[in-house]
Amino acid sequence: MKILTKETAKKFIPWFLPFTLLLGWQLLAWTGAIPERILPAPSKVVIAAIDLFSTGELLSNVSISLGRALAGFLIGGIIGFVFGLLNGIFRITDLLFDTSIQMLRNIPHLALIPLVILWFGIGETSKIFLVALGVLFPIYINTYHGVKNVDKGLVEMGKVYGLKGTSLFFNVILPGAMSSILVGIRFSLGVMWLTLIVSETISAHSGIGYMAMNAREFMQMDVIVMSILLYALFGKLSDVIARYFEDRLLRWNA
Amino acid sequence: MKILTKETAKKFIPWFLPFTLLLGWQLLAWTGAIPERILPAPSKVVIAAIDLFSTGELLSNVSISLGRALAGFLIGGIIGFVFGLLNGIFRITDLLFDTSIQMLRNIPHLALIPLVILWFGIGETSKIFLVALGVLFPIYINTYHGVKNVDKGLVEMGKVYGLKGTSLFFNVILPGAMSSILVGIRFSLGVMWLTLIVSETISAHSGIGYMAMNAREFMQMDVIVMSILLYALFGKLSDVIARYFEDRLLRWNA
Amino acid sequence: MKVIKKDNYILIEGLKKSYGERQVLGGIELNIESGEFVAIVGKSGCGKSTLLRLIAGLEPADHGSIMVNGQQLTGLNKTSRIMFQDGRLLPWKQVIENVCIGLPDSEKIKAMDALKQVGLEDRMNDWPAKLSGGQKQRVALARALVHNPSILLLDEPLGALDALTRIEMQDLLESLWMQQKFTSVLVTHDVEEAVSIADRVILIEDGVISLNQPILLPRPRQRTHPAFSRYMEEILGKILNRSSPKISLVRELQES
Amino acid sequence: MKVIKKDNYILIEGLKKSYGERQVLGGIELNIESGEFVAIVGKSGCGKSTLLRLIAGLEPADHGSIMVNGQQLTGLNKTSRIMFQDGRLLPWKQVIENVCIGLPDSEKIKAMDALKQVGLEDRMNDWPAKLSGGQKQRVALARALVHNPSILLLDEPLGALDALTRIEMQDLLESLWMQQKFTSVLVTHDVEEAVSIADRVILIEDGVISLNQPILLPRPRQRTHPAFSRYMEEILGKILNRSSPKISLVRELQES
Amino acid sequence: STDGSTEDVIRIGYQKNGPLIILKTLGTLEERLESEGYKVEWNEFQAGPALVEALNADSIDFGRTGNTPPIFAQAANAPFLTVAAGKSKFEGSGILVAEGSSILSLEDLKGKKVSFSKGSSSHYLIVKALESVGLTYSDITPVYLSPGDARIAFEQGQTDAMVVWDPFTSSTQINMGAKLLIDGEGYTTDRDFFIANKEFAKENHEIIDIVLEEIEKSSDWANNNHGELVKMLAPIIDIDEASIEMAVKRRVYGVDSINDEIIKEQQEIADTFYRLDIIPKKINVKEVMDD
Ligand SMILES: Nc1ncnc2c1ncn2[C@@H]1O[C@H](COP(=O)(O)OP(=O)(O)OP(=O)(O)O)[C@@H](O)[C@H]1O
Ligand SMILES: Nc1ncnc2c1ncn2[C@@H]1O[C@H](COP(=O)(O)OP(=O)(O)OP(=O)(O)O)[C@@H](O)[C@H]1O
Ligand SMILES: [Mg+2]
Ligand SMILES: [Mg+2]
């Protein structure tokens, strides 16, 4: 019984704050303290969501964005991962690339758009490129950090016991860096969605980022707020995914 | 002699790639392969920079942005750090806040602007708020990860030897989490500059983000490219700062 | 230095501890008098470290109780210091700082003394990563000693030390203990060490205490004392006999 | 199992190694014959582990050379396996996987055997974090043995083991070595262990070899053999006499 | 970009809030161009500058913007031509103040916070309006915000006045009860402009003429079917019908070919922006006008 309540508490406590906020907001809206036009009540937002959902618009926006997000995530994630590994392991690639990557990472997507359009046009490529760029760095930096911090003694042990190349990598370096890499993945799963709002300003007519920016343009506060909530949910979702992998891959650390 | 060349090589190799790119670009511009109006030659960009510099415009933009960036960094950094610690150490705050923070982190700044204007108006507060929000999460997530991964055996040892509260924190937990925290700081020093490009679209008259977006609006490619290069340099700068602290604080790990 | 400690007796009753399905301690009954020096021996994995962790209050027991000075132990045992089997030096603190851990500022000078006693005063400013295995162990020992605890729990404190250093450290332990009369529990795999330093040697087998042997030798202990080898034979015999068919070895040892 | 190893002799000449200002090895001269069992003893911090690391090719020497089978050693010594003083189990691999590290798939069955030999077959699926100190050490030992190396370097392999398990493991080592005749270098702080298993005992003092004592006892070694204790006295005497004023202790030990 | 077929494609950039959305929704251009062997690719942009950006990068061939983006494009040497203009639509552009505001005349704007989007037609409008009563640009505190954000700041009382265009004007008037201090009359015509990639315009003159013709036709339809037009636009722009109705009723859709008067209007904007240091060099707008 007690364990049961503890387990349920664990499930519900995290949602306490979001729901309290929602409730407070709804109450404030009802009492009229927040003017409807400016910040619609959660109930209105839900209605807007149902509306968009029933027309299929919401689902198609989300699924289009999801496609872009995943493509970008895969490309950027893999590149970031590979560079993180290389630079973490080899002194020479570290010297060659790290500075460049640290510089590249600091270029705002919004400022890059003119160049991205020049290079990739206004089609899907540019959108995916921007997502990839955004996802690259959290994964890069955490992979790099993870690899650099693998216990030197264990690497030495691995080498002495005849591991090298891929076997050293898969048996020692990767598992040793895994916990840090997962932080990078968690972060970049969020960034993946975030970047869409910038990349979908490039001549898009669908996608969740487009939906949000479009709503902002025409001051559809209910849609803006709905997009924000949707993004928040995706944030939680990326967290759940990352945690799932953590639980699986870091079992030994429990 | 040999050590000298090795040391100098270490200094120069990282700049090899950026300079090769710049050189290639300049050559392409000279041969006319890249039309001026699309991507101005580096020399043109330098001229634009000198121009903006001599009028004092560049300096004032950068210094205004720097003020916003630092204010936001301090606020967001401290909040992220504190929550990262609390949630890393205490089960109950973890349950209470982590989900909310994971959700909050995924809300794009661009979509948030209407709400930010609503809450904080169009003055400096909103700009600093956005920077703080951006900086918060990398620091949060890495502090959290760092604290969670401090060797349990060492914490146990500290407790047995009479450390508790702040002394346990400063002697065991903080140094144990430091390497991960520094990754967060490195990341957020970049984000600090990045966020400005969004926050300085809110009724700004100056600042590097404003300058970049303004140039984009008015299609001044030389200024856009200059801003991009400036951002890149700031990225390198944040890296240098983070590395300095790494060298100082992680000496024991050398 | 303080000389007399107040009562520090430990009463252990029906102590049980399992990890998952595996029962490690299955009903330990043990009284340790204030100021007594008890050594615990037993096969690898028999639960020696676990018992020490329970006495230190680092883990809750499944059943039974531990009373320290008449008080039921709940949570950390604040009167005790434990020296862990795996050293646990803080890698980000230099040797001297590691020894100072948890000391009030006024007593930090003692750290230097302790370091001198374990023969590492010239390494005070080194990082732990630069020490040899035995050096690390001695730093951990110095750290435990400098706290001047009422109850000192030592988990294989000398396991990585050569014969000479080991004897020096045993002497150090014995003399400190004679001066300060703290209650001491020493886990060791070395029966000779146990006999030469403890008032009582306890053998853990199958989760319970199977031998509880007071050592009634005069101090300072002489390894040449005729009773010394009888005690060793007795204890080694119990260890080797019961759980192993290699009688020949036992006989050898008993004969020597 | 393979029985005969090819030549695995080691020639060490004028080996010097410093860490920063501190000279650890100051000119080691040592020849180890193929199939010989050499034990190294010496005070804590005298450079035993360092010498082993140099033989394994984990660190470059400052001066001098190491020849393995007539070949100058540069980089990793591929014919050797070293068991580290600090165990170094991979925390993310279960016990059996840790033993399998670096084994070709075809030989993975041997891992289970090795685990059985160190008495841990029932722990094969545990994470290393759940093992006791001595259990970890035995897993590391199993890992080193299963590789069937031509040169086996052991750095205090039995330091955390109780008397019984220690004797079992010594027997295991000796019998494997007798079967397979690998060249073996054992660092130990236990002189009795050194005498009871090695062909030759080497003492390192002040960075050089100050004693190089062949042990000419028949195998299997009997601790009751009259020469056994003479060897021990000789070596212990050298260790304790030279560097310590505690003559009384030495005398005690010598008399016993 | 072609999709691999031999068919030619015209890539048109449009904004939701503009005349091309009508043409797109009616779908008549596709039918017409199909017979010419052309396909139509519609690309949506949220703002004029972004559309010009894409035109500059040769990602679209044809598009519509307001009256200021072509000025910036020309200042940046973008390879484009202005092929036609829209009708004057100054009634829907103006300066809004809150109901009961103390600002009763242009003179009252002195020292006030006025929001508009930088470099937009509203920017020009406010400069002209200030000049007309002897004030200068520096007499107000400009607050640069895009229309959506500006509206929030305005409703919150963060700004005293807002310069904007339809349907933002009408929506603010209707939903917030804001008042038009002045509209654009006498200050600006606030026309649309149709621009095309220079090379494309030269090589496909007939196609552009067809497009303009179709725009003309759709405009005629729009002018004559306000009811249906409102119904068409409301779900697309997603603003209440009343606001859209107000907006469409006070403008006329259509295409004007470039004439001297239009060139003069544009030159005036360019000169003003040069004077205000918004563009870095003096330009002659005639150079990019296709007449
Ligand atoms: N990486 C290092 N940097 C600096 N000094 C080191 C390093 N490794 C070892 N030393 C020093 O070299 C000396 C020899 O160390 P080593 O580990 O070889 O000793 P050892 O004989 O194995 O001692 P023990 O029996 O305590 O394990 C010690 O004084 C140690 O502090
Ligand atoms: N955290 C844990 N989870 C599961 N099992 C554990 C855990 N800690 C210890 N054990 C098991 O409990 C038993 C007793 O462990 P303990 O460390 O007390 O042994 P020990 O007597 O100290 O042995 P050694 O002499 O080898 O150090 C061992 O079998 C060990 O594997
Ligand atoms: Mg133990
Ligand atoms: Mg050693």
PDB file of N, CA, C and O in Angstrom, chain C residues 49-72:
ATOM      1  N   SER C  49      32.811  -6.095   5.535  1.00  0.00           N
ATOM      2  CA  SER C  49      32.605  -4.684   5.215  1.00  0.00           C
ATOM      3  C   SER C  49      31.166  -4.291   5.492  1.00  0.00           C
ATOM      4  O   SER C  49      30.887  -3.184   5.967  1.00  0.00           O
ATOM      5  N   THR C  50      30.258  -5.195   5.204  1.00  0.00           N
ATOM      6  CA  THR C  50      28.847  -4.898   5.424  1.00  0.00           C
ATOM      7  C   THR C  50      28.589  -4.626   6.906  1.00  0.00           C
ATOM      8  O   THR C  50      27.903  -3.653   7.253  1.00  0.00           O
ATOM      9  N   LEU C  51      29.150  -5.449   7.759  1.00  0.00           N
ATOM     10  CA  LEU C  51      28.964  -5.240   9.199  1.00  0.00           C
ATOM     11  C   LEU C  51      29.506  -3.873   9.620  1.00  0.00           C
ATOM     12  O   LEU C  51      28.864  -3.134  10.372  1.00  0.00           O
ATOM     13  N   LEU C  52      30.675  -3.543   9.103  1.00  0.00           N
ATOM     14  CA  LEU C  52      31.269  -2.257   9.445  1.00  0.00           C
ATOM     15  C   LEU C  52      30.385  -1.100   8.977  1.00  0.00           C
ATOM     16  O   LEU C  52      30.200  -0.106   9.689  1.00  0.00           O
ATOM     17  N   ARG C  53      29.842  -1.250   7.784  1.00  0.00           N
ATOM     18  CA  ARG C  53      28.966  -0.200   7.246  1.00  0.00           C
ATOM     19  C   ARG C  53      27.720  -0.053   8.111  1.00  0.00           C
ATOM     20  O   ARG C  53      27.208   1.053   8.307  1.00  0.00           O
ATOM     21  N   LEU C  54      27.243  -1.173   8.611  1.00  0.00           N
ATOM     22  CA  LEU C  54      26.053  -1.098   9.464  1.00  0.00           C
ATOM     23  C   LEU C  54      26.386  -0.390  10.776  1.00  0.00           C
ATOM     24  O   LEU C  54      25.604   0.427  11.270  1.00  0.00           O
ATOM     25  N   ILE C  55      27.558  -0.708  11.340  1.00  0.00           N
ATOM     26  CA  ILE C  55      27.942  -0.067  12.605  1.00  0.00           C
ATOM     27  C   ILE C  55      28.154   1.434  12.391  1.00  0.00           C
ATOM     28  O   ILE C  55      27.825   2.258  13.243  1.00  0.00           O
ATOM     29  N   ALA C  56      28.672   1.789  11.202  1.00  0.00           N
ATOM     30  CA  ALA C  56      28.886   3.205  10.910  1.00  0.00           C
ATOM     31  C   ALA C  56      27.566   3.917  10.607  1.00  0.00           C
ATOM     32  O   ALA C  56      27.529   5.142  10.466  1.00  0.00           O
ATOM     33  N   GLY C  57      26.500   3.128  10.494  1.00  0.00           N
ATOM     34  CA  GLY C  57      25.199   3.746  10.206  1.00  0.00           C
ATOM     35  C   GLY C  57      25.045   4.142   8.751  1.00  0.00           C
ATOM     36  O   GLY C  57      24.226   4.979   8.402  1.00  0.00           O
ATOM     37  N   LEU C  58      25.850   3.544   7.875  1.00  0.00           N
ATOM     38  CA  LEU C  58      25.755   3.895   6.455  1.00  0.00           C
ATOM     39  C   LEU C  58      24.638   3.158   5.748  1.00  0.00           C
ATOM     40  O   LEU C  58      24.211   3.546   4.676  1.00  0.00           O
ATOM     41  N   GLU C  59      24.211   2.065   6.386  1.00  0.00           N
ATOM     42  CA  GLU C  59      23.099   1.340   5.793  1.00  0.00           C
ATOM     43  C   GLU C  59      22.184   0.863   6.898  1.00  0.00           C
ATOM     44  O   GLU C  59      22.653   0.596   8.010  1.00  0.00           O
ATOM     45  N   PRO C  60      20.902   0.796   6.616  1.00  0.00           N
ATOM     46  CA  PRO C  60      19.990   0.301   7.642  1.00  0.00           C
ATOM     47  C   PRO C  60      20.028  -1.227   7.676  1.00  0.00           C
ATOM     48  O   PRO C  60      20.234  -1.868   6.657  1.00  0.00           O
ATOM     49  N   ALA C  61      19.854  -1.767   8.877  1.00  0.00           N
ATOM     50  CA  ALA C  61      19.763  -3.220   8.976  1.00  0.00           C
ATOM     51  C   ALA C  61      18.359  -3.662   8.555  1.00  0.00           C
ATOM     52  O   ALA C  61      17.418  -2.886   8.577  1.00  0.00           O
ATOM     53  N   ASP C  62      18.262  -4.923   8.167  1.00  0.00           N
ATOM     54  CA  ASP C  62      16.932  -5.452   7.860  1.00  0.00           C
ATOM     55  C   ASP C  62      16.219  -5.850   9.142  1.00  0.00           C
ATOM     56  O   ASP C  62      15.016  -5.669   9.286  1.00  0.00           O
ATOM     57  N   HIS C  63      16.990  -6.454  10.041  1.00  0.00           N
ATOM     58  CA  HIS C  63      16.448  -6.866  11.330  1.00  0.00           C
ATOM     59  C   HIS C  63      17.487  -6.591  12.394  1.00  0.00           C
ATOM     60  O   HIS C  63      18.654  -6.421  12.090  1.00  0.00           O
ATOM     61  N   GLY C  64      17.054  -6.622  13.632  1.00  0.00           N
ATOM     62  CA  GLY C  64      17.995  -6.492  14.734  1.00  0.00           C
ATOM     63  C   GLY C  64      18.341  -5.042  15.003  1.00  0.00           C
ATOM     64  O   GLY C  64      17.835  -4.137  14.338  1.00  0.00           O
ATOM     65  N   SER C  65      19.224  -4.866  15.995  1.00  0.00           N
ATOM     66  CA  SER C  65      19.514  -3.488  16.359  1.00  0.00           C
ATOM     67  C   SER C  65      20.979  -3.316  16.713  1.00  0.00           C
ATOM     68  O   SER C  65      21.680  -4.263  17.063  1.00  0.00           O
ATOM     69  N   ILE C  66      21.421  -2.096  16.582  1.00  0.00           N
ATOM     70  CA  ILE C  66      22.758  -1.718  17.012  1.00  0.00           C
ATOM     71  C   ILE C  66      22.585  -0.594  18.027  1.00  0.00           C
ATOM     72  O   ILE C  66      21.925   0.404  17.734  1.00  0.00           O
ATOM     73  N   MET C  67      23.118  -0.794  19.216  1.00  0.00           N
ATOM     74  CA  MET C  67      23.048   0.252  20.223  1.00  0.00           C
ATOM     75  C   MET C  67      24.451   0.800  20.427  1.00  0.00           C
ATOM     76  O   MET C  67      25.399   0.039  20.617  1.00  0.00           O
ATOM     77  N   VAL C  68      24.583   2.099  20.397  1.00  0.00           N
ATOM     78  CA  VAL C  68      25.865   2.725  20.682  1.00  0.00           C
ATOM     79  C   VAL C  68      25.673   3.575  21.931  1.00  0.00           C
ATOM     80  O   VAL C  68      24.814   4.470  21.943  1.00  0.00           O
ATOM     81  N   ASN C  69      26.426   3.282  22.963  1.00  0.00           N
ATOM     82  CA  ASN C  69      26.259   3.986  24.243  1.00  0.00           C
ATOM     83  C   ASN C  69      24.811   3.940  24.730  1.00  0.00           C
ATOM     84  O   ASN C  69      24.275   4.952  25.184  1.00  0.00           O
ATOM     85  N   GLY C  70      24.196   2.807  24.542  1.00  0.00           N
ATOM     86  CA  GLY C  70      22.845   2.656  25.045  1.00  0.00           C
ATOM     87  C   GLY C  70      21.780   3.277  24.156  1.00  0.00           C
ATOM     88  O   GLY C  70      20.591   3.194  24.444  1.00  0.00           O
ATOM     89  N   GLN C  71      22.226   3.898  23.084  1.00  0.00           N
ATOM     90  CA  GLN C  71      21.233   4.530  22.195  1.00  0.00           C
ATOM     91  C   GLN C  71      21.103   3.732  20.915  1.00  0.00           C
ATOM     92  O   GLN C  71      22.098   3.372  20.287  1.00  0.00           O
ATOM     93  N   GLN C  72      19.876   3.528  20.534  1.00  0.00           N
ATOM     94  CA  GLN C  72      19.593   2.846  19.272  1.00  0.00           C
ATOM     95  C   GLN C  72      20.190   3.663  18.132  1.00  0.00           C
ATOM     96  O   GLN C  72      19.998   4.868  18.050  1.00  0.00           O
TER      97      GLN C  72
END
